[in-house]
mmCIF file of N, CA and C in Angstrom:
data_model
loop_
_atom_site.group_PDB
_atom_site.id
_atom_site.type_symbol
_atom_site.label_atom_id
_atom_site.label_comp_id
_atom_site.label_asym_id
_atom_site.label_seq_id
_atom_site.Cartn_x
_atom_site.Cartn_y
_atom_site.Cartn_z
ATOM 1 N N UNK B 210 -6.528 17.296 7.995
ATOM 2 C CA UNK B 210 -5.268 16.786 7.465
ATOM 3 C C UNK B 210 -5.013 15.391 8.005
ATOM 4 N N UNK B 211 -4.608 14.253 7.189
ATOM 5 C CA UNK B 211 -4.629 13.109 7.677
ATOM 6 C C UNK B 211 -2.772 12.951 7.423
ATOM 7 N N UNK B 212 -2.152 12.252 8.236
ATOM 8 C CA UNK B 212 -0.583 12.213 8.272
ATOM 9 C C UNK B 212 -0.301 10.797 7.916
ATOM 10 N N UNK B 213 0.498 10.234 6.980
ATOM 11 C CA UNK B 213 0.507 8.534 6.816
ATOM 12 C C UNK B 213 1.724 8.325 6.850
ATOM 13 N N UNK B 214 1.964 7.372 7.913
ATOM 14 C CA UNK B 214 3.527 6.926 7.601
ATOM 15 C C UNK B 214 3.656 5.313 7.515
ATOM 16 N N UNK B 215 4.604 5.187 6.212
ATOM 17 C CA UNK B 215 5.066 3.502 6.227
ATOM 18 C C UNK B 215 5.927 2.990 6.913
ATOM 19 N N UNK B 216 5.866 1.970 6.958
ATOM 20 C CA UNK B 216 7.104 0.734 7.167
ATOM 21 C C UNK B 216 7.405 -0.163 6.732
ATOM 22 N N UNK B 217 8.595 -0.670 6.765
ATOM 23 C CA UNK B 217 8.569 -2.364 6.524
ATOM 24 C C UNK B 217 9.476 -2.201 5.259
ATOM 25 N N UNK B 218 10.147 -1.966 4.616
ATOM 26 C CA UNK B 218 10.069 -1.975 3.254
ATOM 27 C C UNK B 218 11.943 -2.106 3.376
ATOM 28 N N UNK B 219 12.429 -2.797 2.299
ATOM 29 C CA UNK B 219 13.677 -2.642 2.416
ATOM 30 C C UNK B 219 14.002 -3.422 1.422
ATOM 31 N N UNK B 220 14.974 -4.543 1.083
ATOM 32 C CA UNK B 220 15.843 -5.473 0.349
ATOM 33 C C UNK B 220 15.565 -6.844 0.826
ATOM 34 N N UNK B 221 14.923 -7.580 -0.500
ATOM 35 C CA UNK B 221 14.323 -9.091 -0.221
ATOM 36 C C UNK B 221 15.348 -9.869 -2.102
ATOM 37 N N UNK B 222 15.180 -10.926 -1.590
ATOM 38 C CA UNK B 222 15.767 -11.849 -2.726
ATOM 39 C C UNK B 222 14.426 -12.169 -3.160
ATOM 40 N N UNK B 223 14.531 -12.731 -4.747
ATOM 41 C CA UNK B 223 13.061 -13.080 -5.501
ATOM 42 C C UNK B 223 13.283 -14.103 -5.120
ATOM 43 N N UNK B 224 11.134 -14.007 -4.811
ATOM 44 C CA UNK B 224 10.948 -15.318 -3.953
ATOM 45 C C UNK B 224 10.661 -15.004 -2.582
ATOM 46 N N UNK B 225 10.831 -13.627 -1.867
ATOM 47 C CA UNK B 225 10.992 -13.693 -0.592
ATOM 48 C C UNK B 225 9.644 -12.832 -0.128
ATOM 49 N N UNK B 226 9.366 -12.368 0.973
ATOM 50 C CA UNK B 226 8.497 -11.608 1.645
ATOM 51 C C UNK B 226 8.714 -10.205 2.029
ATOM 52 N N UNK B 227 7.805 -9.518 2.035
ATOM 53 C CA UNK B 227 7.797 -8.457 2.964
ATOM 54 C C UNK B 227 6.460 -8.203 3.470
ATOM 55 N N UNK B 228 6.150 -7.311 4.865
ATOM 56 C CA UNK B 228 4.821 -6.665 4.783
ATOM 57 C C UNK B 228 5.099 -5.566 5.163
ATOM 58 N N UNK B 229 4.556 -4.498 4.669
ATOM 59 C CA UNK B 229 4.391 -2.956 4.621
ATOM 60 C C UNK B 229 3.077 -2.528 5.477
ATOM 61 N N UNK B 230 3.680 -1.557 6.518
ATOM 62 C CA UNK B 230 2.424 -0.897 7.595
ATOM 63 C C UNK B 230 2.408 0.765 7.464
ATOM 64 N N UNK B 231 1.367 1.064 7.139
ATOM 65 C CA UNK B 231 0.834 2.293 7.034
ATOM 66 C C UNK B 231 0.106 2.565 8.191
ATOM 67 N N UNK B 232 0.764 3.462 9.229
ATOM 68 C CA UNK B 232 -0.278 4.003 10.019
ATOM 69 C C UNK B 232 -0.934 5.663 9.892
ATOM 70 N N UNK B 233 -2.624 5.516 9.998
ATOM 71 C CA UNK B 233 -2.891 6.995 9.671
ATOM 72 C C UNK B 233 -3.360 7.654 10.717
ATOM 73 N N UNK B 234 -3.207 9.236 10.516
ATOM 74 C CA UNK B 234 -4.182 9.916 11.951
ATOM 75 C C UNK B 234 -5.140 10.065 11.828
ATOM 76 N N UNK B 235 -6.213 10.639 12.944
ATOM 77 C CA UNK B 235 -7.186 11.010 12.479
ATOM 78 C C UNK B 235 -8.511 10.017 13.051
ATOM 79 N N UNK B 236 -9.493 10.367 13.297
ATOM 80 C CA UNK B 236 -10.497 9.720 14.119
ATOM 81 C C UNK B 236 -11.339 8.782 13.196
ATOM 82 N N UNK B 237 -11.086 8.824 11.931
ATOM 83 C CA UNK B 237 -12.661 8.442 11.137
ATOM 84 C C UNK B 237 -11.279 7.310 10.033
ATOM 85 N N UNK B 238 -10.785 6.965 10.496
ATOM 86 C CA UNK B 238 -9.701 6.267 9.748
ATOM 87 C C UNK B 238 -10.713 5.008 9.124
ATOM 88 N N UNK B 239 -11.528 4.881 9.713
ATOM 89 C CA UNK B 239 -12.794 3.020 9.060
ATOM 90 C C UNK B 239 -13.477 3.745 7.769
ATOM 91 N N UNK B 240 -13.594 5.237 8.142
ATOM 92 C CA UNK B 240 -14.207 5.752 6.545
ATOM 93 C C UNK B 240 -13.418 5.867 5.337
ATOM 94 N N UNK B 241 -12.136 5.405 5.625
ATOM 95 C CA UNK B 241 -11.161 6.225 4.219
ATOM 96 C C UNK B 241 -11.098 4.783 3.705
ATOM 97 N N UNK B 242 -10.749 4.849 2.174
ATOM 98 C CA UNK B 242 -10.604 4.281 1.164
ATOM 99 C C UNK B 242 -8.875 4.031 1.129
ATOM 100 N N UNK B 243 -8.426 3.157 1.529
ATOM 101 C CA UNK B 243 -7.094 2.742 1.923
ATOM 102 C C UNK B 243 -6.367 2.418 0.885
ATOM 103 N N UNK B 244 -5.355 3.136 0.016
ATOM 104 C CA UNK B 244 -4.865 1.813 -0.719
ATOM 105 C C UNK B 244 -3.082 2.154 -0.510
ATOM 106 N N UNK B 245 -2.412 1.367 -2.175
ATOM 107 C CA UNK B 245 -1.057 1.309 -2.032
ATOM 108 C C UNK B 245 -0.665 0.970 -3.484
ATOM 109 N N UNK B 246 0.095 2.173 -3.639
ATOM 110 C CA UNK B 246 0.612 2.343 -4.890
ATOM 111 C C UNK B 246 2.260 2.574 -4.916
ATOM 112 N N UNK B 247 3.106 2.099 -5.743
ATOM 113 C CA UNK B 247 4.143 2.024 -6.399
ATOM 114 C C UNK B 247 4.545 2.717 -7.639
ATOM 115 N N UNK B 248 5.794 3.247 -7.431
ATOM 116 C CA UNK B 248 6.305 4.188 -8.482
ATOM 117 C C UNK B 248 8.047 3.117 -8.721
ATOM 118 N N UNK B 249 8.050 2.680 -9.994
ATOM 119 C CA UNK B 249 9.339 2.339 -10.201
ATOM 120 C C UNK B 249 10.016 3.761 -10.807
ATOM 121 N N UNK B 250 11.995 3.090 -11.350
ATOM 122 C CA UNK B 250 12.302 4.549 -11.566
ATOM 123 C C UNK B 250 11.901 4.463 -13.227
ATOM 124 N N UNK B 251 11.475 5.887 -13.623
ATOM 125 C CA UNK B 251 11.435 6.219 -14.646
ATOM 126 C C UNK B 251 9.983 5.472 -15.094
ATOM 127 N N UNK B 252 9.280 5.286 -14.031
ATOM 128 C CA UNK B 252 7.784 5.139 -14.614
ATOM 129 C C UNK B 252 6.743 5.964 -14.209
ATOM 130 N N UNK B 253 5.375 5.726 -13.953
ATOM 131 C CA UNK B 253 4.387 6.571 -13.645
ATOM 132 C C UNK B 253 3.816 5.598 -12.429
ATOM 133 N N UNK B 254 3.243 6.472 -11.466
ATOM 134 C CA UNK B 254 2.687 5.954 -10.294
ATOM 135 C C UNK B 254 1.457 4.781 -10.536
ATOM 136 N N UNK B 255 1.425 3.196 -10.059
ATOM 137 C CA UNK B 255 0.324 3.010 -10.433
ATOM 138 C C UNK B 255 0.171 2.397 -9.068
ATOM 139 N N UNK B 256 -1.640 2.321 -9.430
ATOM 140 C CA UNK B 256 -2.247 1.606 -8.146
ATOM 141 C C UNK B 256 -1.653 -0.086 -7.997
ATOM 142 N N UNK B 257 -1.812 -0.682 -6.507
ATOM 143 C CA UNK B 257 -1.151 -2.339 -6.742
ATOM 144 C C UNK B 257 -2.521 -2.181 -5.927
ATOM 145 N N UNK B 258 -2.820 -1.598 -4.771
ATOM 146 C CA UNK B 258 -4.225 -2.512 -3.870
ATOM 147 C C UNK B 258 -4.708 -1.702 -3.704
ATOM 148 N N UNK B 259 -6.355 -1.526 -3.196
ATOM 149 C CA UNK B 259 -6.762 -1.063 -2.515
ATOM 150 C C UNK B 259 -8.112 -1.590 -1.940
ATOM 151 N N UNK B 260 -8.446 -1.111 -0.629
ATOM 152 C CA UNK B 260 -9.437 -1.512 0.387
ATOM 153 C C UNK B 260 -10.317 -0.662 0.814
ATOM 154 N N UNK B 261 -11.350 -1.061 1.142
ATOM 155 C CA UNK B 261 -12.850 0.670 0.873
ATOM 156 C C UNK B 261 -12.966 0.225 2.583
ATOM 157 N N UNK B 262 -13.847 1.059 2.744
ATOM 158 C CA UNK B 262 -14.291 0.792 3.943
ATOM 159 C C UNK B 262 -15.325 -0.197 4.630
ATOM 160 N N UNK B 263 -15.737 -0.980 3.485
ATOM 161 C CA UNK B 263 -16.528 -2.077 3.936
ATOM 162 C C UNK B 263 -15.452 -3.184 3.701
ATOM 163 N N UNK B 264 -13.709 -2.960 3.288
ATOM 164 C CA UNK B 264 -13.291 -4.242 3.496
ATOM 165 C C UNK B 264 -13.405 -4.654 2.101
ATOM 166 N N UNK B 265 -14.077 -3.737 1.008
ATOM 167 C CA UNK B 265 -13.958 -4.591 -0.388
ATOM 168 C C UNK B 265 -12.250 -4.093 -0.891
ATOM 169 N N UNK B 266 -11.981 -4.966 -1.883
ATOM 170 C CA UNK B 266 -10.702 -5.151 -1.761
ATOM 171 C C UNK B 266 -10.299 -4.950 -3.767
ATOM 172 N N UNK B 267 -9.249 -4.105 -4.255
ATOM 173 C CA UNK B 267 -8.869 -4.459 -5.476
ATOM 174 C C UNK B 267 -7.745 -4.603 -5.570
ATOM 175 N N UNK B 268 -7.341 -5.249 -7.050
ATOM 176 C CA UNK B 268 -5.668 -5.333 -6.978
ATOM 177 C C UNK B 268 -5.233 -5.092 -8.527
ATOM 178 N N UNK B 269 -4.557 -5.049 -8.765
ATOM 179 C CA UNK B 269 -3.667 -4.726 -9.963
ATOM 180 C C UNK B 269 -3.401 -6.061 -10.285
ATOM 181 N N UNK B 270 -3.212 -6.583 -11.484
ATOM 182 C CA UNK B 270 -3.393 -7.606 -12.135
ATOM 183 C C UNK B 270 -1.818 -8.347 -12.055
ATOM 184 N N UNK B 271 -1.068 -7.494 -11.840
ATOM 185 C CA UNK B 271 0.613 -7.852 -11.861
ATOM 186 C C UNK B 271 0.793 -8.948 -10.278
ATOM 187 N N UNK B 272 -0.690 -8.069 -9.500
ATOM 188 C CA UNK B 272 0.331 -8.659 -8.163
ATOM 189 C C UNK B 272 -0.993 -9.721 -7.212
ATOM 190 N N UNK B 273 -2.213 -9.763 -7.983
ATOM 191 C CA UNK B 273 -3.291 -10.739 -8.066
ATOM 192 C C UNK B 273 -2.566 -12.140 -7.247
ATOM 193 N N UNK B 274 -3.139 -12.824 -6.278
ATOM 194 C CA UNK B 274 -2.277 -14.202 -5.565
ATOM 195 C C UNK B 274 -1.114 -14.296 -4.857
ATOM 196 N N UNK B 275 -0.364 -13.089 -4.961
ATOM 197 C CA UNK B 275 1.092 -12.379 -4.474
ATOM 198 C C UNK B 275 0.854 -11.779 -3.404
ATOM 199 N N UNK B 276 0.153 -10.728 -3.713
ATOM 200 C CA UNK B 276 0.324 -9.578 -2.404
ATOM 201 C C UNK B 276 -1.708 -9.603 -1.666
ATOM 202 N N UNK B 277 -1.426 -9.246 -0.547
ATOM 203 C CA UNK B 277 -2.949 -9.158 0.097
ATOM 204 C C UNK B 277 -2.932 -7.499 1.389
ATOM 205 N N UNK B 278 -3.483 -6.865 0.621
ATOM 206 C CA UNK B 278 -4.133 -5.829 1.415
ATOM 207 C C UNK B 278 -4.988 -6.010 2.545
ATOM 208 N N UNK B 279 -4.651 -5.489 4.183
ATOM 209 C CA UNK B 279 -5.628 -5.664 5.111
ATOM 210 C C UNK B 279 -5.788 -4.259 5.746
ATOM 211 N N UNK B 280 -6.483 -4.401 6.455
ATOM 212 C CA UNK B 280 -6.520 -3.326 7.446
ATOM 213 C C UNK B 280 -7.040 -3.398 8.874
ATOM 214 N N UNK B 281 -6.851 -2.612 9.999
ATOM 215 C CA UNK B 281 -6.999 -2.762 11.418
ATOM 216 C C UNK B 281 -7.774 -1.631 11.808
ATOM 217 N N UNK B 282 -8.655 -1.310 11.729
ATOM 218 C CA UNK B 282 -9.377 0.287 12.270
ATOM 219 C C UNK B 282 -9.110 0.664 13.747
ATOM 220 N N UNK B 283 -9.403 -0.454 14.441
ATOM 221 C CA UNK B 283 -8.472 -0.382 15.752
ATOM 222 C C UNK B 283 -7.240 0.010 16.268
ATOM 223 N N UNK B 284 -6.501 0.133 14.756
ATOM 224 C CA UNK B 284 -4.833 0.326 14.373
ATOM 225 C C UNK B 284 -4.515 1.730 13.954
ATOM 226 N N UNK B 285 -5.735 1.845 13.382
ATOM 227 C CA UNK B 285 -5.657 2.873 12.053
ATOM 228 C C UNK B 285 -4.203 2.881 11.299
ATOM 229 N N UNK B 286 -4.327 1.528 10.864
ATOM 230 C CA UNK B 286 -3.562 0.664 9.800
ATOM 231 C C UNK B 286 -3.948 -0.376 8.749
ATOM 232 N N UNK B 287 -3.053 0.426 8.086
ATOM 233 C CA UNK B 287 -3.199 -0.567 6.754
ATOM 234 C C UNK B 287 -1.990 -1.268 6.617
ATOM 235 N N UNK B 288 -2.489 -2.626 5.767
ATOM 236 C CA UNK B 288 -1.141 -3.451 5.673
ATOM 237 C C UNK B 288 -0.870 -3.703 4.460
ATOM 238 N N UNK B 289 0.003 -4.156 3.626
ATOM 239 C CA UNK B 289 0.470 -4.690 2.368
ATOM 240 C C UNK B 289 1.363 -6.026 2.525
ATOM 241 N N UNK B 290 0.686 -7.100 2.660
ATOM 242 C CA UNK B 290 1.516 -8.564 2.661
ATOM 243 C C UNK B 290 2.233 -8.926 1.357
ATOM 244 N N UNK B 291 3.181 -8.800 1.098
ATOM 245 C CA UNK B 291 3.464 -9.155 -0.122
ATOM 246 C C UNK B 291 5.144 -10.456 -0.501
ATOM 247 N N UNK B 292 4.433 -11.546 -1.458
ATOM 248 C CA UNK B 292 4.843 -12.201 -1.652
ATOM 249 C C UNK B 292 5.051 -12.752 -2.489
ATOM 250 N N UNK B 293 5.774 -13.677 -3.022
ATOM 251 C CA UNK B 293 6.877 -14.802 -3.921
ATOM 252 C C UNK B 293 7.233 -12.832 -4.714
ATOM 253 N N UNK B 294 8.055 -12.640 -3.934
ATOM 254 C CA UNK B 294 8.371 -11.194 -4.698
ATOM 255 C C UNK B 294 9.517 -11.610 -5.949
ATOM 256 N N UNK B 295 8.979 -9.956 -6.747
ATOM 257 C CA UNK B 295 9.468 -10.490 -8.329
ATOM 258 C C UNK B 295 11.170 -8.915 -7.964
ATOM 259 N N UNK B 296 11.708 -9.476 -8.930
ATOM 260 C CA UNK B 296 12.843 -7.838 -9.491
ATOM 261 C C UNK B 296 11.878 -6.852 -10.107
ATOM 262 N N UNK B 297 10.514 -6.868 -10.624
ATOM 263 C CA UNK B 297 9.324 -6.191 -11.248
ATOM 264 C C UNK B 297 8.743 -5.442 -10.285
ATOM 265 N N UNK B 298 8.985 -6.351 -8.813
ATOM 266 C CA UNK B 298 8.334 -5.401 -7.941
ATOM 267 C C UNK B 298 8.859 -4.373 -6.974
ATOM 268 N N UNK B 299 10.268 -3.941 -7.754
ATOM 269 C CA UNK B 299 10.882 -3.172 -6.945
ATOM 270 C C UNK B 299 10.533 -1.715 -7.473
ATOM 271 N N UNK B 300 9.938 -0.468 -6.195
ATOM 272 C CA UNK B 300 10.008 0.567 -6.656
ATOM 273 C C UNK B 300 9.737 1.452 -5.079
ATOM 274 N N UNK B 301 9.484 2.610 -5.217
ATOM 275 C CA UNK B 301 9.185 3.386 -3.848
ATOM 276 C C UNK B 301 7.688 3.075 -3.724
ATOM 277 N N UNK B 302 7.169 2.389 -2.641
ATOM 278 C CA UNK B 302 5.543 2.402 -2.324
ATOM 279 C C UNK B 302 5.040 2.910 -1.505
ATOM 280 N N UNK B 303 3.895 4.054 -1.640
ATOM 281 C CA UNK B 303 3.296 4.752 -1.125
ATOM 282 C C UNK B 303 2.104 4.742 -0.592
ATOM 283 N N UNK B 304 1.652 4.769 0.585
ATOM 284 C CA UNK B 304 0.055 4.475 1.146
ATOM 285 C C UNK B 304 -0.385 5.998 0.687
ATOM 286 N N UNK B 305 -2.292 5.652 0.505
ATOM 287 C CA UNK B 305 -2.742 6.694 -0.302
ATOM 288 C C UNK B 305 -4.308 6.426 0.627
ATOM 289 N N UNK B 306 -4.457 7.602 1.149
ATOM 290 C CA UNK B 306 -6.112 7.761 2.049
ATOM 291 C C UNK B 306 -7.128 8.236 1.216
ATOM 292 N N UNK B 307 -7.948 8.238 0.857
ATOM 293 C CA UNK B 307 -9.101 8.565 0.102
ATOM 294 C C UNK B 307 -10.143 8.463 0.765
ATOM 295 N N UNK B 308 -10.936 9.916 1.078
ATOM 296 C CA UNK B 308 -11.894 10.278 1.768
ATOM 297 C C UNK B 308 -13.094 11.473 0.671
ATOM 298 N N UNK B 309 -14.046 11.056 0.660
ATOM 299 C CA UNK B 309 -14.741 12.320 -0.461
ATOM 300 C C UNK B 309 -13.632 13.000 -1.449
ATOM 301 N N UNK B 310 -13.206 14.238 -1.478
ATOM 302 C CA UNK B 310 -12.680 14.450 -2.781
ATOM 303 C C UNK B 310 -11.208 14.998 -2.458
ATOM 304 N N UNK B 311 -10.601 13.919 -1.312
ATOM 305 C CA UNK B 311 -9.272 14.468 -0.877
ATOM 306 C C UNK B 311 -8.888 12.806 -0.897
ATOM 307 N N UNK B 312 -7.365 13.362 -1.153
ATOM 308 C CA UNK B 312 -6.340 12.242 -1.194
ATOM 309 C C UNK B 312 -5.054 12.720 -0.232
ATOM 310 N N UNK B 313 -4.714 11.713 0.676
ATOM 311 C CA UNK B 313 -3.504 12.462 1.255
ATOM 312 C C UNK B 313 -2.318 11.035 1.061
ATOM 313 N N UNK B 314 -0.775 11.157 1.009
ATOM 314 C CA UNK B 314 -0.319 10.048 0.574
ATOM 315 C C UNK B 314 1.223 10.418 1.658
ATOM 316 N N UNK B 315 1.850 8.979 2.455
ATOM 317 C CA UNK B 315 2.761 8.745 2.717
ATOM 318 C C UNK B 315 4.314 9.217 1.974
ATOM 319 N N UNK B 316 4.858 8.991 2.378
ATOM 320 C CA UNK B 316 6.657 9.997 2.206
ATOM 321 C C UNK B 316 6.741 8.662 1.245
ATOM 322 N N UNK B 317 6.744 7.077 1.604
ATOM 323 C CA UNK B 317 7.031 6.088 0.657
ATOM 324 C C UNK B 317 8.089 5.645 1.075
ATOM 325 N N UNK B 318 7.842 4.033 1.189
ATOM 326 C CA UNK B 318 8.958 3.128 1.123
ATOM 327 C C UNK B 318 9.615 2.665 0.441
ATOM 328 N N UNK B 319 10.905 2.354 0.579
ATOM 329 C CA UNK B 319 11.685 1.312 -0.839
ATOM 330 C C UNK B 319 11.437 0.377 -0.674
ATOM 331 N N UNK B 320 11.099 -0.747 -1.606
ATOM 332 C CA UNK B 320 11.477 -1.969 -1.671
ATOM 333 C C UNK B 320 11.902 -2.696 -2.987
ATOM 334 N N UNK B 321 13.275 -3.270 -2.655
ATOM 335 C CA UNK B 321 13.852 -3.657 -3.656
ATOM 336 C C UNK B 321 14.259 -5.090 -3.678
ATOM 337 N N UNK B 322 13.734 -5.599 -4.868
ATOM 338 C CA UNK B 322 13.823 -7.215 -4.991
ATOM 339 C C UNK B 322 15.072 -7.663 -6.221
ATOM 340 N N UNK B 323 16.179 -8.425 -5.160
ATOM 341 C CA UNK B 323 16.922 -8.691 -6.170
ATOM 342 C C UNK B 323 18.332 -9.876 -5.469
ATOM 343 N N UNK B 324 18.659 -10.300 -6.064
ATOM 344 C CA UNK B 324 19.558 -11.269 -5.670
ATOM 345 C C UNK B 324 20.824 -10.585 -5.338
#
């Protein structure tokens, strides 16, 4: 069982910053497939990043130059830098572990962008 909890997440004006920290348990945290997905209301969960274990990196096309996925194995953390934030990018975001044919996912942060 791997346990993930976020941070960081709260109320930014468009235009502004946040970074989001996922820390996970678990000994083999450099093997999991790291990412971070967002649910607005009244939509369907989609992927925004994710990071493999060699450090390769994807992103969702909405948030491409904006936001940058890292990670710390030393930490057993993942990060979500995210920036020139939009009102588009407000929803609950969730860190998501991916290991062989299990997924385990964070409680989820708010973050809400708006003047």
């Amino acid at each position: 069982q791997v346990q993930l909890v976020e941070s960081g997440g709260g109320l930014v004006q468009p235009g502004g910053s946040l970074r989001l920290s996922c820390a996970a348990s678990g000994s083999i945290f450099r093997l999991y497939v790291m990412g971070w997905y967002r649910q607005a209301p009244g939509k369907q969960r989609e992927l925004v990043a994710v990071i493999t274990s060699g450090s390769r990196l994807n992103y969702a096309d909405s948030v491409k130059g904006r936001f940058l996925i890292s990670r710390d194995n030393a930490k057993n953390t993942v990060y979500l830098q995210m920036n020139s934030l939009k009102p588009e990018d407000t929803a609950v975001y969730y860190c998501n572990a991916h290991i062989a044919t299990m997924d385990y996912w964070g409680q989820g942060t708010q973050v809400t962008v708006s003047s």
